[in-house]
Short mmCIF file of C-alpha atoms in Angstrom, two decimals:
data_model
loop_
_atom_site.label_atom_id
_atom_site.label_comp_id
_atom_site.label_asym_id
_atom_site.label_seq_id
_atom_site.Cartn_x
_atom_site.Cartn_y
_atom_site.Cartn_z
CA MET P 21 -0.47 39.88 -70.12
CA LEU P 22 0.08 36.63 -68.19
CA ALA P 23 2.71 38.56 -66.07
CA VAL P 24 0.31 41.53 -65.49
CA ALA P 25 -2.43 39.18 -64.42
CA GLN P 26 -0.23 37.58 -61.89
CA VAL P 27 0.93 40.92 -60.54
CA LEU P 28 -2.51 42.14 -60.35
CA ILE P 29 -3.57 39.13 -58.19
CA SER P 30 -0.44 39.63 -56.06
CA GLY P 31 -1.39 43.42 -55.61
CA ILE P 32 -4.95 42.48 -54.69
CA ALA P 33 -3.70 40.13 -52.04
CA LEU P 34 -1.39 42.79 -50.59
CA GLY P 35 -4.12 45.30 -50.80
CA CYS P 36 -6.42 43.01 -48.81
CA VAL P 37 -3.91 43.10 -46.08
CA TYR P 38 -3.77 46.91 -46.14
CA GLY P 39 -7.55 46.92 -46.25
CA LEU P 40 -7.82 44.71 -43.19
CA VAL P 41 -5.48 46.96 -41.13
CA ALA P 42 -7.38 49.95 -42.45
CA LEU P 43 -10.62 48.36 -41.22
CA SER P 44 -9.10 48.07 -37.77
CA PHE P 45 -8.31 51.90 -37.89
CA VAL P 46 -11.71 52.80 -39.07
CA LEU P 47 -13.61 50.49 -36.52
CA ILE P 48 -11.81 52.28 -33.64
CA TYR P 49 -12.18 55.71 -35.09
CA LYS P 50 -15.79 55.34 -35.86
CA ALA P 51 -16.79 54.25 -32.25
CA THR P 52 -14.23 56.48 -30.28
CA GLU P 53 -12.96 59.15 -32.61
CA THR P 54 -9.45 58.02 -31.73
CA VAL P 55 -6.70 57.28 -34.10
CA SER P 56 -4.82 54.23 -32.89
CA PHE P 57 -1.09 54.20 -33.51
CA MET P 58 -0.65 50.76 -32.01
CA GLN P 59 -2.23 48.71 -34.83
CA GLY P 60 1.14 47.73 -36.26
CA GLU P 61 2.39 46.46 -33.11
CA LEU P 62 -0.91 44.55 -32.53
CA LEU P 63 -0.41 42.96 -35.91
CA MET P 64 3.13 42.00 -35.09
CA THR P 65 2.10 40.62 -31.58
CA GLY P 66 -0.75 38.54 -33.09
CA ALA P 67 1.67 36.92 -35.60
CA PHE P 68 4.28 36.14 -33.08
CA ALA P 69 1.61 34.90 -30.66
CA ALA P 70 0.46 32.27 -33.33
CA LEU P 71 4.02 31.46 -33.93
CA GLY P 72 4.75 30.79 -30.37
CA LEU P 73 1.67 28.49 -29.75
CA HIS P 74 2.26 26.51 -33.02
CA LEU P 75 5.91 26.06 -33.01
CA GLY P 76 6.69 26.64 -29.35
CA ALA P 77 3.90 25.02 -27.60
CA GLY P 78 2.94 22.44 -30.35
CA TRP P 79 -0.62 23.61 -30.97
CA PRO P 80 -2.31 22.76 -34.20
CA LEU P 81 -1.94 25.69 -36.59
CA ALA P 82 -5.63 26.44 -36.77
CA ALA P 83 -5.99 26.48 -33.02
CA ALA P 84 -3.04 28.54 -32.61
CA ALA P 85 -4.18 31.16 -35.17
CA ALA P 86 -7.72 31.36 -33.53
CA ALA P 87 -6.13 31.70 -30.05
CA ALA P 88 -3.71 34.40 -31.29
CA VAL P 89 -6.57 36.45 -32.80
CA ALA P 90 -8.87 35.98 -29.77
CA GLY P 91 -5.86 36.76 -27.37
CA THR P 92 -4.94 40.00 -29.30
CA ALA P 93 -8.59 41.07 -29.22
CA LEU P 94 -8.64 40.63 -25.41
CA LEU P 95 -5.37 42.49 -25.22
CA GLY P 96 -7.10 45.47 -27.02
CA ALA P 97 -10.05 45.30 -24.77
CA ALA P 98 -7.63 45.31 -21.76
CA PHE P 99 -5.94 48.34 -22.92
CA GLU P 100 -9.18 50.11 -23.32
CA ARG P 101 -10.32 49.31 -19.83
CA ILE P 102 -6.93 49.98 -18.16
CA ALA P 103 -5.62 52.96 -20.02
CA LEU P 104 -7.65 54.29 -22.89
CA ARG P 105 -10.79 54.87 -21.18
CA ARG P 106 -9.22 57.34 -18.77
CA ALA P 107 -8.60 59.50 -22.01
CA VAL P 108 -12.37 59.97 -22.62
CA GLY P 109 -13.30 63.62 -22.45
CA ARG P 110 -9.72 64.88 -22.73
CA PRO P 111 -7.94 66.25 -25.85
CA HIS P 112 -7.66 63.66 -28.68
CA LEU P 113 -3.89 64.05 -28.43
CA VAL P 114 -3.99 62.13 -25.15
CA ALA P 115 -5.54 59.13 -26.45
CA VAL P 116 -3.28 59.18 -29.55
CA LEU P 117 -0.14 59.34 -27.36
CA LEU P 118 -1.47 56.57 -25.15
CA THR P 119 -1.82 54.29 -28.10
CA PHE P 120 1.72 55.22 -29.26
CA GLY P 121 3.08 54.43 -25.88
CA LEU P 122 1.20 51.05 -25.72
CA GLY P 123 2.46 50.08 -29.04
CA LEU P 124 5.98 50.93 -27.88
CA MET P 125 5.45 48.66 -24.82
CA LEU P 126 4.17 45.89 -27.05
CA ARG P 127 7.15 46.13 -29.24
CA GLY P 128 9.51 46.07 -26.30
CA ALA P 129 7.89 43.05 -24.88
CA VAL P 130 8.14 41.01 -28.09
CA ALA P 131 11.83 42.34 -28.66
CA SER P 132 12.67 41.07 -25.20
CA VAL P 133 12.53 37.53 -26.52
CA PRO P 134 15.83 36.90 -28.13
CA ALA P 135 14.68 34.61 -30.95
CA ALA P 136 11.97 37.16 -31.90
CA ALA P 137 14.38 40.10 -32.18
CA GLN P 138 17.21 38.32 -34.13
CA GLU P 139 15.40 36.06 -36.65
CA THR P 140 12.85 35.85 -39.43
CA HIS P 141 10.26 33.24 -38.94
CA ARG P 142 7.69 31.63 -41.16
CA LEU P 143 4.42 30.15 -40.31
CA PRO P 144 3.49 27.09 -42.56
CA ILE P 145 0.27 28.69 -43.91
CA ALA P 146 -0.66 27.91 -47.61
CA ALA P 147 2.99 27.65 -48.81
CA ASP P 148 2.23 25.79 -51.99
CA ALA P 149 1.52 27.10 -55.48
CA VAL P 150 -1.81 26.70 -57.30
CA ARG P 151 -2.28 26.51 -61.03
CA LEU P 152 -5.30 28.46 -62.44
CA GLY P 153 -5.12 27.83 -66.13
CA PRO P 154 -2.06 29.50 -67.34
CA LEU P 155 -1.55 31.38 -64.14
CA THR P 156 0.67 29.96 -61.28
CA LEU P 157 -0.30 31.66 -58.03
CA ALA P 158 0.79 31.33 -54.48
CA ALA P 159 -1.81 29.68 -52.29
CA GLY P 160 -1.19 32.22 -49.48
CA GLN P 161 -2.27 35.05 -51.81
CA LEU P 162 -5.56 33.24 -52.54
CA LEU P 163 -5.98 32.56 -48.96
CA VAL P 164 -5.54 36.29 -48.14
CA ILE P 165 -8.21 37.29 -50.74
CA ALA P 166 -10.66 34.64 -49.59
CA ALA P 167 -10.21 35.46 -45.99
CA THR P 168 -10.67 39.18 -46.58
CA MET P 169 -13.91 38.57 -48.45
CA LEU P 170 -15.20 36.24 -45.67
CA VAL P 171 -14.26 38.98 -42.93
CA ALA P 172 -15.85 41.72 -45.00
CA ALA P 173 -19.07 39.61 -45.38
CA LEU P 174 -19.14 38.68 -41.59
CA LEU P 175 -18.56 42.41 -40.61
CA ALA P 176 -21.45 43.57 -42.93
CA LEU P 177 -23.71 40.93 -41.36
CA PHE P 178 -22.67 41.90 -37.76
CA PHE P 179 -23.32 45.62 -38.53
CA ARG P 180 -26.64 45.06 -40.26
CA ALA P 181 -28.29 42.08 -38.54
CA THR P 182 -27.21 42.11 -34.89
CA ARG P 183 -28.21 44.30 -31.94
CA THR P 184 -24.69 44.82 -31.00
CA GLY P 185 -23.66 45.86 -34.36
CA LEU P 186 -26.56 48.23 -34.70
CA ALA P 187 -25.55 49.65 -31.31
CA LEU P 188 -22.10 50.25 -32.54
CA ARG P 189 -23.55 52.03 -35.74
CA ALA P 190 -25.80 54.14 -33.60
CA LEU P 191 -22.66 55.05 -31.41
CA SER P 192 -20.53 56.03 -34.37
CA GLU P 193 -23.40 58.23 -35.80
CA ASP P 194 -24.19 60.22 -32.63
CA ALA P 195 -22.87 59.07 -29.35
CA ARG P 196 -24.93 61.23 -27.08
CA SER P 197 -28.14 60.21 -28.80
CA ALA P 198 -27.17 56.64 -28.67
CA ALA P 199 -26.44 56.83 -24.95
CA LEU P 200 -29.84 58.35 -24.41
CA MET P 201 -31.41 55.54 -26.24
CA GLY P 202 -29.74 53.02 -23.89
CA VAL P 203 -26.61 52.08 -25.78
CA PRO P 204 -24.00 51.06 -23.25
CA VAL P 205 -21.24 53.48 -24.64
CA ALA P 206 -18.46 52.14 -22.37
CA ARG P 207 -19.08 48.65 -23.38
CA MET P 208 -19.26 49.53 -27.07
CA HIS P 209 -15.92 51.28 -26.85
CA THR P 210 -14.33 48.21 -25.37
CA LEU P 211 -15.81 45.99 -28.17
CA ALA P 212 -14.50 48.44 -30.80
CA TRP P 213 -10.97 48.31 -29.44
CA ALA P 214 -11.19 44.58 -29.25
CA LEU P 215 -12.56 44.18 -32.77
CA GLY P 216 -9.72 46.58 -34.08
CA ALA P 217 -7.02 44.47 -32.23
CA GLY P 218 -8.43 41.24 -33.54
CA LEU P 219 -8.53 42.49 -37.12
CA ALA P 220 -4.87 43.75 -36.83
CA ALA P 221 -3.95 40.24 -35.44
CA LEU P 222 -5.72 38.54 -38.36
CA ALA P 223 -3.98 40.84 -40.95
CA GLY P 224 -0.63 39.75 -39.27
CA LEU P 225 -1.38 36.03 -39.74
CA LEU P 226 -2.39 36.60 -43.45
CA LEU P 227 0.77 38.71 -44.01
CA ALA P 228 3.05 35.94 -42.53
CA PRO P 229 3.22 33.70 -45.75
CA VAL P 230 3.94 36.73 -47.81
CA THR P 231 6.69 38.71 -45.80
CA PHE P 232 7.44 36.17 -43.02
CA ILE P 233 7.17 37.08 -39.31
CA HIS P 234 9.81 39.64 -37.92
CA LEU P 235 9.78 42.50 -35.42
CA ASN P 236 9.30 45.19 -38.06
CA MET P 237 6.36 43.64 -39.92
CA GLY P 238 4.10 46.14 -38.14
CA LEU P 239 5.46 48.85 -40.36
CA ILE P 240 2.91 47.96 -42.98
CA ALA P 241 0.49 49.94 -40.85
CA LEU P 242 2.25 53.05 -42.26
CA LYS P 243 0.69 51.97 -45.54
CA ALA P 244 -2.61 50.89 -44.34
CA PHE P 245 -3.33 54.17 -42.44
CA PRO P 246 -3.33 56.28 -45.72
CA ALA P 247 -5.87 53.65 -46.95
CA ALA P 248 -8.03 54.32 -44.02
CA VAL P 249 -7.74 58.16 -44.70
CA LEU P 250 -8.44 57.65 -48.40
CA GLY P 251 -11.42 55.46 -47.51
CA GLY P 252 -12.82 58.39 -45.60
CA LEU P 253 -11.75 57.17 -42.02
CA THR P 254 -15.47 56.49 -41.28
CA SER P 255 -16.43 54.08 -44.18
CA LEU P 256 -15.61 50.46 -43.69
CA PRO P 257 -16.12 49.72 -47.39
CA GLY P 258 -14.13 52.69 -48.45
CA ALA P 259 -11.25 51.52 -46.30
CA LEU P 260 -11.26 48.10 -47.87
CA ALA P 261 -11.50 49.65 -51.29
CA ALA P 262 -8.70 52.05 -50.75
CA GLY P 263 -6.40 49.28 -49.30
CA ILE P 264 -6.87 47.06 -52.45
CA PHE P 265 -6.42 50.33 -54.69
CA LEU P 266 -3.12 51.00 -52.99
CA GLY P 267 -1.92 47.46 -53.16
CA VAL P 268 -2.72 47.06 -56.92
CA ALA P 269 -0.99 50.44 -57.50
CA GLU P 270 2.06 49.32 -55.73
CA ALA P 271 2.31 45.94 -57.39
CA LEU P 272 1.86 47.58 -60.98
CA ALA P 273 4.55 50.14 -60.13
CA GLY P 274 6.85 47.46 -59.05
CA LEU P 275 6.30 45.72 -62.48
CA ALA P 276 6.73 48.82 -64.70
CA LEU P 277 9.00 51.17 -62.71
CA PRO P 278 12.56 50.86 -61.36
CA GLU P 279 13.08 49.12 -58.03
CA GLY P 280 12.31 51.49 -55.04
CA VAL P 281 9.95 53.70 -56.95
CA LYS P 282 7.05 51.33 -56.27
CA ASP P 283 7.00 52.59 -52.65
CA VAL P 284 6.50 56.04 -53.61
CA VAL P 285 3.90 55.67 -56.46
CA PRO P 286 0.92 54.74 -54.03
CA TYR P 287 1.57 57.78 -51.96
CA ALA P 288 1.59 59.89 -55.03
CA LEU P 289 -1.71 58.34 -56.08
CA LEU P 290 -2.96 58.67 -52.58
CA MET P 291 -2.33 62.52 -52.73
CA LEU P 292 -3.94 62.73 -56.14
CA ALA P 293 -6.99 60.77 -55.08
CA LEU P 294 -7.31 63.04 -51.97
CA LEU P 295 -7.31 66.04 -54.24
CA LEU P 296 -10.21 64.49 -56.17
CA PHE P 297 -12.06 63.12 -53.24
CA PRO P 298 -11.06 65.32 -50.29
CA ALA P 299 -13.34 63.36 -47.94
CA GLY P 300 -12.28 59.96 -49.24
CA PHE P 301 -13.77 57.40 -51.53
CA GLY P 302 -16.51 56.52 -49.05
CA ALA P 303 -17.75 60.16 -48.76
CA GLY P 304 -17.49 60.37 -52.63
CA ALA P 305 -19.63 57.17 -53.13
CA GLN P 306 -22.18 58.51 -50.81
CA GLY P 307 -22.34 61.98 -52.55
CA ARG P 308 -22.97 60.38 -55.94
CA GLY P 309 -25.60 58.16 -54.56
CA ARG P 310 -27.71 60.99 -53.25
#
């Protein structure tokens, strides 16, 4: 039982990272109806930016992490202003391909730094172990869970208690009506891309103590995107819940099944869940609440 409890907490921590990346997908999709295929590269860029500021420039870790998240958010806003805004009104495939191309550019830019392309790095974030009764847990995992809870609470407060958050919610419900009521649609689109990029960078920082920092760490977005789909693609709580669900399923599969099978089990469960809830967990919960 002790091993199961530790694996469960490990799965929840990994699922929180999936959930944060899934939230970034959903934030962008709700506001712009665009699926971003550069979230993995933004995650990787944010982690490398913090690494460079801390170990390269000598910034304190907290300042480097905050600057990396803020800088990645500005990068997302710049991408929207420079390129993605031009795709508004065109077929959805145009915006999707633009995000794919921008992601490749980001990956190429980071890979052009020799140390980034050839080495695996570690940020000194919560590297110690913590004892909770009979359990010995990695402090990094507890940090991931606590940070995810804080981000979820702040996002809920933002969307319920601020004018900007309410404007974003109105835009996601009906863009035409929101525009007629005075919501600055273009500005809200920029904000959504910035928030999505910042969340991806934060997920990269939280993933750093678990998997280290390397050029391929953005591939985790391939698991986070199914979580966003499972959550309904328009439900923020649903995306977070689905991310934790997939993380726990993957961890338990790693404990009970042969090595390698754990990477398949979450996708099998994903397909089963989508058969039971075709519109995602979020839509299922709404339907039962009616």
